Amino acid sequence: LFHTTTTTTTTTTTTTAAAAATTTATTTATTTATTTTSTAAATTTTTTTTTTTTTTTTTIYFHHRMGRELYLFIAEPL
């Protein structure tokens, strides 16, 4: 009997210049597959679990004089 686990983590961070609005999105997907093989002598069970986590962080920086206008621009679609 043996157990194999594979974990993949991907983190993406986008940064540009001087201080402000940050958006973070995280997606996690887990897949598990189990296979059982029987012979006259023994039974072998193999379980494979794959977990993929993707975190994306986007930060928008702006000059302090543009701050109010940029916040209004970001908030309007909401």
GROMACS .gro file of C-alpha atoms in nm:
model
   78
    1LEU     CA    1   0.000   0.000   0.000
    2PHE     CA    2   0.140   0.337  -0.094
    3HIS     CA    3   0.014   0.693  -0.114
    4THR     CA    4   0.128   0.957  -0.362
    5THR     CA    5   0.041   1.325  -0.319
    6THR     CA    6   0.121   1.593  -0.574
    7THR     CA    7   0.072   1.958  -0.481
    8THR     CA    8   0.114   2.247  -0.723
    9THR     CA    9   0.095   2.608  -0.605
   10THR     CA   10   0.102   2.901  -0.844
   11THR     CA   11   0.118   3.257  -0.714
   12THR     CA   12   0.110   3.555  -0.947
   13THR     CA   13   0.164   3.908  -0.818
   14THR     CA   14   0.139   4.211  -1.044
   15THR     CA   15   0.284   4.532  -0.901
   16THR     CA   16   0.342   4.867  -1.068
   17ALA     CA   17   0.461   5.187  -0.890
   18ALA     CA   18   0.355   5.388  -0.572
   19ALA     CA   19   0.046   5.304  -0.340
   20ALA     CA   20  -0.326   5.211  -0.353
   21ALA     CA   21  -0.598   4.974  -0.478
   22THR     CA   22  -0.532   4.601  -0.442
   23THR     CA   23  -0.741   4.314  -0.576
   24THR     CA   24  -0.676   3.953  -0.477
   25ALA     CA   25  -0.841   3.647  -0.630
   26THR     CA   26  -0.777   3.291  -0.515
   27THR     CA   27  -0.887   2.974  -0.692
   28THR     CA   28  -0.835   2.626  -0.550
   29ALA     CA   29  -0.909   2.300  -0.730
   30THR     CA   30  -0.857   1.952  -0.586
   31THR     CA   31  -0.877   1.627  -0.781
   32THR     CA   32  -0.851   1.282  -0.624
   33ALA     CA   33  -0.824   0.956  -0.818
   34THR     CA   34  -0.816   0.610  -0.657
   35THR     CA   35  -0.718   0.292  -0.839
   36THR     CA   36  -0.738  -0.056  -0.684
   37THR     CA   37  -0.554  -0.350  -0.840
   38SER     CA   38  -0.609  -0.705  -0.716
   39THR     CA   39  -0.395  -1.010  -0.779
   40ALA     CA   40  -0.401  -1.355  -0.621
   41ALA     CA   41  -0.126  -1.248  -0.381
   42ALA     CA   42  -0.216  -0.893  -0.279
   43THR     CA   43  -0.435  -0.589  -0.332
   44THR     CA   44  -0.272  -0.256  -0.415
   45THR     CA   45  -0.458   0.073  -0.380
   46THR     CA   46  -0.312   0.387  -0.534
   47THR     CA   47  -0.459   0.726  -0.446
   48THR     CA   48  -0.342   1.038  -0.627
   49THR     CA   49  -0.452   1.380  -0.504
   50THR     CA   50  -0.367   1.693  -0.701
   51THR     CA   51  -0.434   2.035  -0.552
   52THR     CA   52  -0.380   2.350  -0.756
   53THR     CA   53  -0.402   2.688  -0.585
   54THR     CA   54  -0.373   3.005  -0.789
   55THR     CA   55  -0.359   3.343  -0.616
   56THR     CA   56  -0.355   3.658  -0.827
   57THR     CA   57  -0.289   3.994  -0.663
   58THR     CA   58  -0.311   4.312  -0.868
   59THR     CA   59  -0.208   4.644  -0.716
   60ILE     CA   60  -0.279   4.972  -0.893
   61TYR     CA   61  -0.051   5.257  -0.793
   62PHE     CA   62  -0.114   5.623  -0.867
   63HIS     CA   63   0.022   5.969  -0.804
   64HIS     CA   64  -0.137   6.132  -0.497
   65ARG     CA   65  -0.291   6.413  -0.707
   66MET     CA   66  -0.472   6.152  -0.918
   67GLY     CA   67  -0.599   5.956  -0.618
   68ARG     CA   68  -0.957   6.085  -0.600
   69GLU     CA   69  -1.019   6.055  -0.974
   70LEU     CA   70  -0.875   5.703  -0.989
   71TYR     CA   71  -1.081   5.584  -0.692
   72LEU     CA   72  -1.396   5.719  -0.856
   73PHE     CA   73  -1.302   5.538  -1.177
   74ILE     CA   74  -1.246   5.208  -0.994
   75ALA     CA   75  -1.562   5.236  -0.779
   76GLU     CA   76  -1.804   5.330  -1.056
   77PRO     CA   77  -1.832   4.982  -1.217
   78LEU     CA   78  -1.913   4.836  -0.874
   0.00000   0.00000   0.00000
